Amino acid sequence: MGAQKIQKICIVGAGNMGHQIACSAALAGFEVKCTDVNEEVLQKAEQFVTTYLPERVAKGKLQQAQADAARKNLTFTRDLAEAAGDADLVIEAVIEKLEIKRTLFAELDRICPPHTILTTNSSYIVSSKIADVTKRPEKVCNLHFFNPALVMKLVEVVKGPHTSEETAQALMDICVSMGKTPVLLKQEIYGFLVNRMLTAIKNESIYLLDMGIAGHEEIDTAVTLALGHPMGPFRLMDLTGIDLTYIVGLERYQETGDPIYRPSPTIAEKFVKKEWGRKTGKGFYEYPQK
Ligand code: CAA
């Protein structure tokens, strides 16, 4: 299926990434259905959109008609079959657990029409670990957005050995239609481009912190002012979730045995204390809940 024929997009997983991808797609004019097994997560996602769109209008960033059209384009449902049954493209953004994704893709393969492209927004799991549960491996691919997805322009399109050229091209085109800038990775690699670089910076920053060389604020200031990053590594971990830093690091360490991935005591302690960053009100910094 070519990008020009993609009109209906289903987002599975209405969490932080999922609902912002859904909103981006709806703003770009696609008909979007967003689904999640968790009613509370789904309600929060809908609440976000209901507040976000009028706020953009009030800020002068969006016209009322655009906001109304986006809201009309976007529906929320707990029913996976209803959400994915007529989709041209599915973007999965559920928890980073391989078995959950494999089960979900097998179900999507049963539910979706034969032409539907199935993608995962996973930050680390390559689609070749998932594609074999479907009868359409050539239509399975990684499509990786960045947090916050409504703001960040980049999308990594990671072509697996099973992914057809046509699918990869359709995804590159669809990203452009969504106002994003895609980059194509011709081969799968753990962490893709951006998370590989981020992991290196994060690891070094945590090492410097744990060694007592500098505090997290000083390190953030250094990275922001000297390297020109919009936020330092500790603020960024607070944004993306320290729970994720811990879980992904631990899983990779268990998989490879490479100590570079072993979560540091600082990260492990924050994980246990539920100091996960913005989502829990405290991480390296504090975030008074509204
Ligand atoms: N959701 C939606 N929009 C947001 C937002 C959010 N969480 N946070 C900020 N924005 C919007 C604001 O509304 C504002 O929009 P306008 O200018 O159009 O009005 C704009 O972003 C700037 O916001 P602020 O002025 O409040 O703050 P800022 O200038 O400090 O920008 C930021 C905030 C966009 C998050 C910026 O600091 C930034 O780009 N940080 C780096 C983010 C980053 O590196 N992301 C990649 C993370 S790694 C990842 O995502 C990997 C993965 O696998 C998940």
mmCIF file of C-alpha atoms and ligand atoms in Angstrom:
data_model
loop_
_atom_site.group_PDB
_atom_site.id
_atom_site.type_symbol
_atom_site.label_atom_id
_atom_site.label_comp_id
_atom_site.label_asym_id
_atom_site.label_seq_id
_atom_site.Cartn_x
_atom_site.Cartn_y
_atom_site.Cartn_z
ATOM 1 C CA MET A 1 0.000 0.000 0.000
ATOM 2 C CA GLY A 2 1.342 3.438 -0.951
ATOM 3 C CA ALA A 3 1.259 6.395 1.433
ATOM 4 C CA GLN A 4 -1.351 8.161 -0.689
ATOM 5 C CA LYS A 5 -3.831 5.448 0.204
ATOM 6 C CA ILE A 6 -3.238 5.627 3.948
ATOM 7 C CA GLN A 7 -6.163 7.464 5.469
ATOM 8 C CA LYS A 8 -7.068 5.538 8.589
ATOM 9 C CA ILE A 9 -4.522 5.123 11.352
ATOM 10 C CA CYS A 10 -4.929 3.041 14.492
ATOM 11 C CA ILE A 11 -2.739 3.747 17.523
ATOM 12 C CA VAL A 12 -2.541 0.880 20.003
ATOM 13 C CA GLY A 13 -1.455 2.105 23.431
ATOM 14 C CA ALA A 14 -2.741 5.485 24.617
ATOM 15 C CA GLY A 15 0.123 6.291 26.996
ATOM 16 C CA ASN A 16 2.485 9.227 26.769
ATOM 17 C CA MET A 17 3.807 8.379 23.309
ATOM 18 C CA GLY A 18 0.617 6.840 21.900
ATOM 19 C CA HIS A 19 -1.767 9.696 22.591
ATOM 20 C CA GLN A 20 0.646 12.341 21.278
ATOM 21 C CA ILE A 21 1.263 10.355 18.079
ATOM 22 C CA ALA A 22 -2.514 9.999 17.724
ATOM 23 C CA CYS A 23 -3.022 13.728 18.176
ATOM 24 C CA SER A 24 -0.241 14.544 15.659
ATOM 25 C CA ALA A 25 -1.838 12.273 13.067
ATOM 26 C CA ALA A 26 -5.311 13.736 13.689
ATOM 27 C CA LEU A 27 -3.917 17.266 13.313
ATOM 28 C CA ALA A 28 -2.393 16.192 9.987
ATOM 29 C CA GLY A 29 -5.847 15.194 8.741
ATOM 30 C CA PHE A 30 -5.818 11.417 9.215
ATOM 31 C CA GLU A 31 -8.761 9.533 10.632
ATOM 32 C CA VAL A 32 -7.334 8.173 13.869
ATOM 33 C CA LYS A 33 -8.603 5.607 16.335
ATOM 34 C CA CYS A 34 -6.662 5.293 19.569
ATOM 35 C CA THR A 35 -7.090 2.214 21.722
ATOM 36 C CA ASP A 36 -5.821 0.877 25.041
ATOM 37 C CA VAL A 37 -6.775 -2.037 27.293
ATOM 38 C CA ASN A 38 -6.662 0.276 30.292
ATOM 39 C CA GLU A 39 -9.766 2.462 30.654
ATOM 40 C CA GLU A 40 -8.008 4.960 32.917
ATOM 41 C CA VAL A 41 -5.126 5.454 30.444
ATOM 42 C CA LEU A 42 -7.631 5.911 27.636
ATOM 43 C CA GLN A 43 -9.609 8.488 29.616
ATOM 44 C CA LYS A 44 -6.420 10.399 30.446
ATOM 45 C CA ALA A 45 -5.471 10.395 26.765
ATOM 46 C CA GLU A 46 -8.860 11.787 25.765
ATOM 47 C CA GLN A 47 -8.655 14.355 28.537
ATOM 48 C CA PHE A 48 -5.234 15.451 27.255
ATOM 49 C CA VAL A 49 -6.554 16.032 23.742
ATOM 50 C CA THR A 50 -9.649 17.827 25.055
ATOM 51 C CA THR A 51 -7.414 20.291 26.926
ATOM 52 C CA TYR A 52 -4.472 20.456 24.508
ATOM 53 C CA LEU A 53 -6.370 21.534 21.379
ATOM 54 C CA PRO A 54 -8.181 24.531 22.946
ATOM 55 C CA GLU A 55 -4.918 25.543 24.629
ATOM 56 C CA ARG A 56 -3.213 25.637 21.228
ATOM 57 C CA VAL A 57 -6.066 27.768 19.882
ATOM 58 C CA ALA A 58 -5.831 30.131 22.872
ATOM 59 C CA LYS A 59 -2.057 30.371 22.317
ATOM 60 C CA GLY A 60 -2.635 31.356 18.691
ATOM 61 C CA LYS A 61 -0.832 28.239 17.409
ATOM 62 C CA LEU A 62 -3.903 26.637 15.868
ATOM 63 C CA GLN A 63 -7.084 27.895 14.259
ATOM 64 C CA GLN A 64 -10.388 26.873 15.802
ATOM 65 C CA ALA A 65 -11.400 25.057 12.609
ATOM 66 C CA GLN A 66 -8.155 23.028 12.654
ATOM 67 C CA ALA A 67 -8.691 22.094 16.297
ATOM 68 C CA ASP A 68 -12.305 21.089 15.602
ATOM 69 C CA ALA A 69 -11.255 18.997 12.607
ATOM 70 C CA ALA A 70 -8.509 17.251 14.598
ATOM 71 C CA ARG A 71 -10.912 16.483 17.448
ATOM 72 C CA LYS A 72 -13.401 15.062 14.958
ATOM 73 C CA ASN A 73 -10.678 12.942 13.373
ATOM 74 C CA LEU A 74 -9.740 11.334 16.671
ATOM 75 C CA THR A 75 -11.734 8.692 18.514
ATOM 76 C CA PHE A 76 -10.892 6.584 21.538
ATOM 77 C CA THR A 77 -12.070 3.045 22.123
ATOM 78 C CA ARG A 78 -11.126 0.075 24.274
ATOM 79 C CA ASP A 79 -12.161 -2.285 21.480
ATOM 80 C CA LEU A 80 -9.082 -3.340 19.487
ATOM 81 C CA ALA A 81 -11.134 -4.851 16.659
ATOM 82 C CA GLU A 82 -13.135 -1.633 16.278
ATOM 83 C CA ALA A 83 -9.948 0.469 16.306
ATOM 84 C CA ALA A 84 -7.851 -1.660 13.951
ATOM 85 C CA GLY A 85 -10.486 -3.415 11.831
ATOM 86 C CA ASP A 86 -10.437 -0.873 9.004
ATOM 87 C CA ALA A 87 -7.007 0.708 9.571
ATOM 88 C CA ASP A 88 -4.557 1.249 6.725
ATOM 89 C CA LEU A 89 -1.725 1.718 9.195
ATOM 90 C CA VAL A 90 -1.324 0.555 12.802
ATOM 91 C CA ILE A 91 1.204 2.172 15.124
ATOM 92 C CA GLU A 92 1.747 0.098 18.260
ATOM 93 C CA ALA A 93 2.939 2.043 21.307
ATOM 94 C CA VAL A 94 2.361 -0.370 24.177
ATOM 95 C CA ILE A 95 4.698 -1.395 26.988
ATOM 96 C CA GLU A 96 8.235 -2.485 25.980
ATOM 97 C CA LYS A 97 7.649 -6.201 26.555
ATOM 98 C CA LEU A 98 8.426 -8.452 23.636
ATOM 99 C CA GLU A 99 5.876 -11.155 24.465
ATOM 100 C CA ILE A 100 3.073 -8.585 24.775
ATOM 101 C CA LYS A 101 3.996 -7.103 21.402
ATOM 102 C CA ARG A 102 4.172 -10.532 19.742
ATOM 103 C CA THR A 103 0.735 -11.487 21.068
ATOM 104 C CA LEU A 104 -0.665 -8.140 19.956
ATOM 105 C CA PHE A 105 0.787 -8.345 16.436
ATOM 106 C CA ALA A 106 -0.603 -11.859 15.959
ATOM 107 C CA GLU A 107 -4.019 -10.492 16.917
ATOM 108 C CA LEU A 108 -3.643 -7.426 14.687
ATOM 109 C CA ASP A 109 -2.724 -9.710 11.801
ATOM 110 C CA ARG A 110 -6.043 -11.524 12.283
ATOM 111 C CA ILE A 111 -8.093 -8.345 12.728
ATOM 112 C CA CYS A 112 -6.645 -6.058 10.033
ATOM 113 C CA PRO A 113 -7.286 -6.168 6.284
ATOM 114 C CA PRO A 114 -4.451 -7.683 4.218
ATOM 115 C CA HIS A 115 -3.188 -4.290 3.018
ATOM 116 C CA THR A 116 -2.639 -2.858 6.524
ATOM 117 C CA ILE A 117 0.923 -1.908 7.481
ATOM 118 C CA LEU A 118 1.770 -2.894 11.065
ATOM 119 C CA THR A 119 4.421 -0.812 12.840
ATOM 120 C CA THR A 120 5.910 -0.631 16.285
ATOM 121 C CA ASN A 121 6.987 2.562 18.016
ATOM 122 C CA SER A 122 9.294 0.522 20.248
ATOM 123 C CA SER A 123 12.463 2.352 21.211
ATOM 124 C CA TYR A 124 14.569 -0.790 21.257
ATOM 125 C CA ILE A 125 12.760 -3.899 20.029
ATOM 126 C CA VAL A 126 13.464 -4.491 16.356
ATOM 127 C CA SER A 127 10.529 -5.592 14.229
ATOM 128 C CA SER A 128 12.250 -8.831 13.134
ATOM 129 C CA LYS A 129 11.559 -10.085 16.667
ATOM 130 C CA ILE A 130 7.844 -9.581 15.997
ATOM 131 C CA ALA A 131 7.200 -9.910 12.248
ATOM 132 C CA ASP A 132 7.197 -13.739 12.217
ATOM 133 C CA VAL A 133 3.930 -13.915 14.179
ATOM 134 C CA THR A 134 2.178 -12.317 11.198
ATOM 135 C CA LYS A 135 1.443 -13.556 7.701
ATOM 136 C CA ARG A 136 2.591 -10.200 6.302
ATOM 137 C CA PRO A 137 6.205 -9.730 7.449
ATOM 138 C CA GLU A 138 6.854 -7.513 4.427
ATOM 139 C CA LYS A 139 4.355 -5.029 5.904
ATOM 140 C CA VAL A 140 5.941 -4.949 9.390
ATOM 141 C CA CYS A 141 8.414 -2.215 10.357
ATOM 142 C CA ASN A 142 9.716 -0.019 13.186
ATOM 143 C CA LEU A 143 8.351 3.530 13.192
ATOM 144 C CA HIS A 144 9.972 5.334 16.083
ATOM 145 C CA PHE A 145 8.742 8.716 17.316
ATOM 146 C CA PHE A 146 10.339 10.883 20.000
ATOM 147 C CA ASN A 147 9.043 12.366 23.209
ATOM 148 C CA PRO A 148 7.122 14.707 23.221
ATOM 149 C CA ALA A 149 5.772 13.373 19.933
ATOM 150 C CA LEU A 150 3.659 16.464 19.222
ATOM 151 C CA VAL A 151 6.817 18.566 19.200
ATOM 152 C CA MET A 152 9.696 16.376 18.057
ATOM 153 C CA LYS A 153 10.080 16.282 14.294
ATOM 154 C CA LEU A 154 12.245 13.200 13.879
ATOM 155 C CA VAL A 155 10.912 9.717 13.178
ATOM 156 C CA GLU A 156 13.203 6.717 12.663
ATOM 157 C CA VAL A 157 11.956 4.275 10.022
ATOM 158 C CA VAL A 158 13.896 1.077 10.673
ATOM 159 C CA LYS A 159 13.707 -1.429 7.859
ATOM 160 C CA GLY A 160 13.989 -5.048 8.913
ATOM 161 C CA PRO A 161 15.248 -7.781 6.579
ATOM 162 C CA HIS A 162 11.598 -8.810 6.106
ATOM 163 C CA THR A 163 10.276 -5.271 5.401
ATOM 164 C CA SER A 164 9.561 -4.516 1.738
ATOM 165 C CA GLU A 165 10.920 -1.413 0.018
ATOM 166 C CA GLU A 166 7.332 -0.406 -0.690
ATOM 167 C CA THR A 167 6.410 -0.504 3.001
ATOM 168 C CA ALA A 168 9.496 1.482 4.059
ATOM 169 C CA GLN A 169 8.793 4.087 1.360
ATOM 170 C CA ALA A 170 5.115 4.343 2.317
ATOM 171 C CA LEU A 171 6.168 4.979 5.930
ATOM 172 C CA MET A 172 8.728 7.611 4.932
ATOM 173 C CA ASP A 173 5.989 9.354 2.943
ATOM 174 C CA ILE A 174 3.421 9.117 5.707
ATOM 175 C CA CYS A 175 5.842 10.750 8.166
ATOM 176 C CA VAL A 176 6.196 13.695 5.793
ATOM 177 C CA SER A 177 2.390 13.917 5.526
ATOM 178 C CA MET A 178 2.319 14.089 9.330
ATOM 179 C CA GLY A 179 4.712 17.059 9.268
ATOM 180 C CA LYS A 180 7.616 14.957 10.533
ATOM 181 C CA THR A 181 11.121 14.408 9.184
ATOM 182 C CA PRO A 182 11.868 10.713 8.752
ATOM 183 C CA VAL A 183 15.270 9.071 8.596
ATOM 184 C CA LEU A 184 15.623 5.623 7.101
ATOM 185 C CA LEU A 185 17.773 2.986 8.779
ATOM 186 C CA LYS A 186 18.585 0.396 6.145
ATOM 187 C CA GLN A 187 19.352 -2.248 8.743
ATOM 188 C CA GLU A 188 18.152 -3.027 12.226
ATOM 189 C CA ILE A 189 20.418 -2.168 15.143
ATOM 190 C CA TYR A 190 19.692 -2.124 18.873
ATOM 191 C CA GLY A 191 18.746 1.413 20.008
ATOM 192 C CA PHE A 192 18.545 2.657 16.395
ATOM 193 C CA LEU A 193 20.393 5.959 15.872
ATOM 194 C CA VAL A 194 19.185 8.303 18.550
ATOM 195 C CA ASN A 195 18.886 6.034 21.565
ATOM 196 C CA ARG A 196 22.401 4.694 20.948
ATOM 197 C CA MET A 197 23.755 8.236 21.192
ATOM 198 C CA LEU A 198 21.527 9.094 24.134
ATOM 199 C CA THR A 199 22.565 5.964 26.021
ATOM 200 C CA ALA A 200 26.217 6.922 25.667
ATOM 201 C CA ILE A 201 25.535 10.425 27.021
ATOM 202 C CA LYS A 202 23.265 9.133 29.794
ATOM 203 C CA ASN A 203 25.781 6.522 30.952
ATOM 204 C CA GLU A 204 28.620 9.009 31.083
ATOM 205 C CA SER A 205 26.458 11.544 32.940
ATOM 206 C CA ILE A 206 25.398 8.992 35.558
ATOM 207 C CA TYR A 207 29.025 7.877 35.950
ATOM 208 C CA LEU A 208 30.123 11.483 36.581
ATOM 209 C CA LEU A 209 27.280 11.941 39.066
ATOM 210 C CA ASP A 210 27.967 8.684 40.917
ATOM 211 C CA MET A 211 31.691 9.542 41.093
ATOM 212 C CA GLY A 212 30.754 12.812 42.795
ATOM 213 C CA ILE A 213 32.445 14.844 40.045
ATOM 214 C CA ALA A 214 29.430 17.141 39.646
ATOM 215 C CA GLY A 215 25.757 17.298 40.594
ATOM 216 C CA HIS A 216 22.948 16.535 38.139
ATOM 217 C CA GLU A 217 22.115 20.219 37.726
ATOM 218 C CA GLU A 218 25.718 21.089 36.855
ATOM 219 C CA ILE A 219 25.899 18.252 34.330
ATOM 220 C CA ASP A 220 22.605 19.347 32.764
ATOM 221 C CA THR A 221 23.840 22.927 32.580
ATOM 222 C CA ALA A 222 27.084 21.800 30.922
ATOM 223 C CA VAL A 223 25.308 19.699 28.291
ATOM 224 C CA THR A 224 22.738 22.408 27.603
ATOM 225 C CA LEU A 225 25.143 25.313 27.308
ATOM 226 C CA ALA A 226 28.200 23.646 25.785
ATOM 227 C CA LEU A 227 26.573 21.083 23.497
ATOM 228 C CA GLY A 228 23.440 23.062 22.724
ATOM 229 C CA HIS A 229 21.016 20.290 23.703
ATOM 230 C CA PRO A 230 17.567 21.650 24.584
ATOM 231 C CA MET A 231 17.727 19.827 27.919
ATOM 232 C CA GLY A 232 20.422 17.975 29.841
ATOM 233 C CA PRO A 233 20.444 14.179 30.323
ATOM 234 C CA PHE A 234 18.878 14.231 33.799
ATOM 235 C CA ARG A 235 15.992 16.486 32.796
ATOM 236 C CA LEU A 236 15.544 14.284 29.755
ATOM 237 C CA MET A 237 15.411 11.108 31.868
ATOM 238 C CA ASP A 238 12.748 12.820 33.976
ATOM 239 C CA LEU A 239 10.808 13.509 30.758
ATOM 240 C CA THR A 240 11.121 10.048 29.221
ATOM 241 C CA GLY A 241 10.785 8.205 32.563
ATOM 242 C CA ILE A 242 13.456 6.864 34.918
ATOM 243 C CA ASP A 243 11.399 3.659 35.157
ATOM 244 C CA LEU A 244 12.086 3.136 31.449
ATOM 245 C CA THR A 245 15.794 3.874 31.841
ATOM 246 C CA TYR A 246 15.891 1.211 34.572
ATOM 247 C CA ILE A 247 13.729 -1.456 32.894
ATOM 248 C CA VAL A 248 15.298 -1.141 29.439
ATOM 249 C CA GLY A 249 18.837 -1.077 30.880
ATOM 250 C CA LEU A 250 18.213 -4.115 33.080
ATOM 251 C CA GLU A 251 16.640 -6.118 30.257
ATOM 252 C CA ARG A 252 19.508 -5.340 27.919
ATOM 253 C CA TYR A 253 22.039 -6.224 30.636
ATOM 254 C CA GLN A 254 20.299 -9.565 31.250
ATOM 255 C CA GLU A 255 20.226 -10.227 27.513
ATOM 256 C CA THR A 256 23.856 -9.364 26.750
ATOM 257 C CA GLY A 257 25.703 -9.535 30.077
ATOM 258 C CA ASP A 258 27.419 -6.295 29.036
ATOM 259 C CA PRO A 259 27.937 -4.184 32.217
ATOM 260 C CA ILE A 260 27.591 -0.981 30.182
ATOM 261 C CA TYR A 261 23.818 -1.536 30.332
ATOM 262 C CA ARG A 262 23.574 -2.411 34.059
ATOM 263 C CA PRO A 263 21.420 0.258 35.784
ATOM 264 C CA SER A 264 23.525 2.285 38.213
ATOM 265 C CA PRO A 265 22.614 2.265 41.948
ATOM 266 C CA THR A 266 21.290 5.823 41.538
ATOM 267 C CA ILE A 267 18.833 4.749 38.846
ATOM 268 C CA ALA A 268 17.885 1.554 40.740
ATOM 269 C CA GLU A 269 17.179 3.554 43.910
ATOM 270 C CA LYS A 270 15.002 6.038 42.048
ATOM 271 C CA PHE A 271 13.140 3.175 40.406
ATOM 272 C CA VAL A 272 12.397 1.498 43.761
ATOM 273 C CA LYS A 273 11.324 4.824 45.325
ATOM 274 C CA LYS A 274 9.035 5.477 42.328
ATOM 275 C CA GLU A 275 10.912 8.681 41.595
ATOM 276 C CA TRP A 276 10.338 8.189 37.888
ATOM 277 C CA GLY A 277 10.388 11.811 36.779
ATOM 278 C CA ARG A 278 7.537 13.993 35.586
ATOM 279 C CA LYS A 279 4.987 11.183 35.626
ATOM 280 C CA THR A 280 5.343 10.662 39.417
ATOM 281 C CA GLY A 281 6.082 14.289 40.332
ATOM 282 C CA LYS A 282 9.716 13.641 41.250
ATOM 283 C CA GLY A 283 12.814 12.351 39.528
ATOM 284 C CA PHE A 284 16.105 14.175 39.546
ATOM 285 C CA TYR A 285 13.956 17.311 39.787
ATOM 286 C CA GLU A 286 10.590 17.979 41.423
ATOM 287 C CA TYR A 287 7.380 18.595 39.473
ATOM 288 C CA PRO A 288 4.513 19.956 41.550
ATOM 289 C CA GLN A 289 1.376 18.145 40.334
ATOM 290 C CA LYS A 290 -1.189 20.523 38.795
HETATM 291 N N1 CAA B 1 3.742 17.878 25.058
HETATM 292 C C1 CAA B 1 3.361 18.656 24.018
HETATM 293 N N2 CAA B 1 3.946 19.822 23.738
HETATM 294 C C2 CAA B 1 4.946 20.227 24.547
HETATM 295 C C3 CAA B 1 5.394 19.473 25.643
HETATM 296 C C4 CAA B 1 4.733 18.246 25.882
HETATM 297 N N3 CAA B 1 5.090 17.440 26.884
HETATM 298 N N4 CAA B 1 6.404 20.141 26.251
HETATM 299 C C5 CAA B 1 6.588 21.255 25.563
HETATM 300 N N5 CAA B 1 5.717 21.321 24.549
HETATM 301 C C6 CAA B 1 5.619 22.383 23.551
HETATM 302 C C7 CAA B 1 5.108 23.669 24.152
HETATM 303 O O1 CAA B 1 3.705 23.735 24.092
HETATM 304 C C8 CAA B 1 5.766 24.674 23.241
HETATM 305 O O2 CAA B 1 5.044 24.762 22.038
HETATM 306 P P1 CAA B 1 4.969 26.161 21.205
HETATM 307 O O3 CAA B 1 6.324 26.763 21.194
HETATM 308 O O4 CAA B 1 4.486 25.762 19.846
HETATM 309 O O5 CAA B 1 4.000 26.992 21.968
HETATM 310 C C9 CAA B 1 7.111 24.055 22.887
HETATM 311 O O6 CAA B 1 6.948 22.651 23.094
HETATM 312 C C10 CAA B 1 8.216 24.572 23.763
HETATM 313 O O7 CAA B 1 7.857 24.326 25.111
HETATM 314 P P2 CAA B 1 8.372 25.161 26.351
HETATM 315 O O8 CAA B 1 8.597 26.581 25.936
HETATM 316 O O9 CAA B 1 7.447 24.902 27.495
HETATM 317 O O10 CAA B 1 9.716 24.458 26.796
HETATM 318 P P3 CAA B 1 11.042 24.241 26.025
HETATM 319 O O11 CAA B 1 11.326 25.310 25.043
HETATM 320 O O12 CAA B 1 12.009 23.956 27.087
HETATM 321 O O13 CAA B 1 10.787 22.896 25.184
HETATM 322 C C11 CAA B 1 10.928 20.567 24.959
HETATM 323 C C12 CAA B 1 10.407 21.706 25.802
HETATM 324 C C13 CAA B 1 10.221 20.586 23.600
HETATM 325 C C14 CAA B 1 10.597 19.286 25.665
HETATM 326 C C15 CAA B 1 12.459 20.776 24.744
HETATM 327 O O14 CAA B 1 13.069 20.958 25.985
HETATM 328 C C16 CAA B 1 13.138 19.621 24.047
HETATM 329 O O15 CAA B 1 13.132 19.521 22.842
HETATM 330 N N6 CAA B 1 13.748 18.750 24.858
HETATM 331 C C17 CAA B 1 14.463 17.577 24.342
HETATM 332 C C18 CAA B 1 13.499 16.475 24.123
HETATM 333 C C19 CAA B 1 14.203 15.283 23.608
HETATM 334 O O16 CAA B 1 15.405 15.172 23.533
HETATM 335 N N7 CAA B 1 13.387 14.307 23.218
HETATM 336 C C20 CAA B 1 13.902 13.011 22.781
HETATM 337 C C21 CAA B 1 13.830 12.132 23.938
HETATM 338 S S1 CAA B 1 14.466 10.556 23.622
HETATM 339 C C22 CAA B 1 13.170 9.706 23.115
HETATM 340 O O17 CAA B 1 12.086 10.168 22.957
HETATM 341 C C23 CAA B 1 13.523 8.312 22.823
HETATM 342 C C24 CAA B 1 12.488 7.341 23.026
HETATM 343 O O18 CAA B 1 12.744 6.214 22.606
HETATM 344 C C25 CAA B 1 11.207 7.587 23.734
#
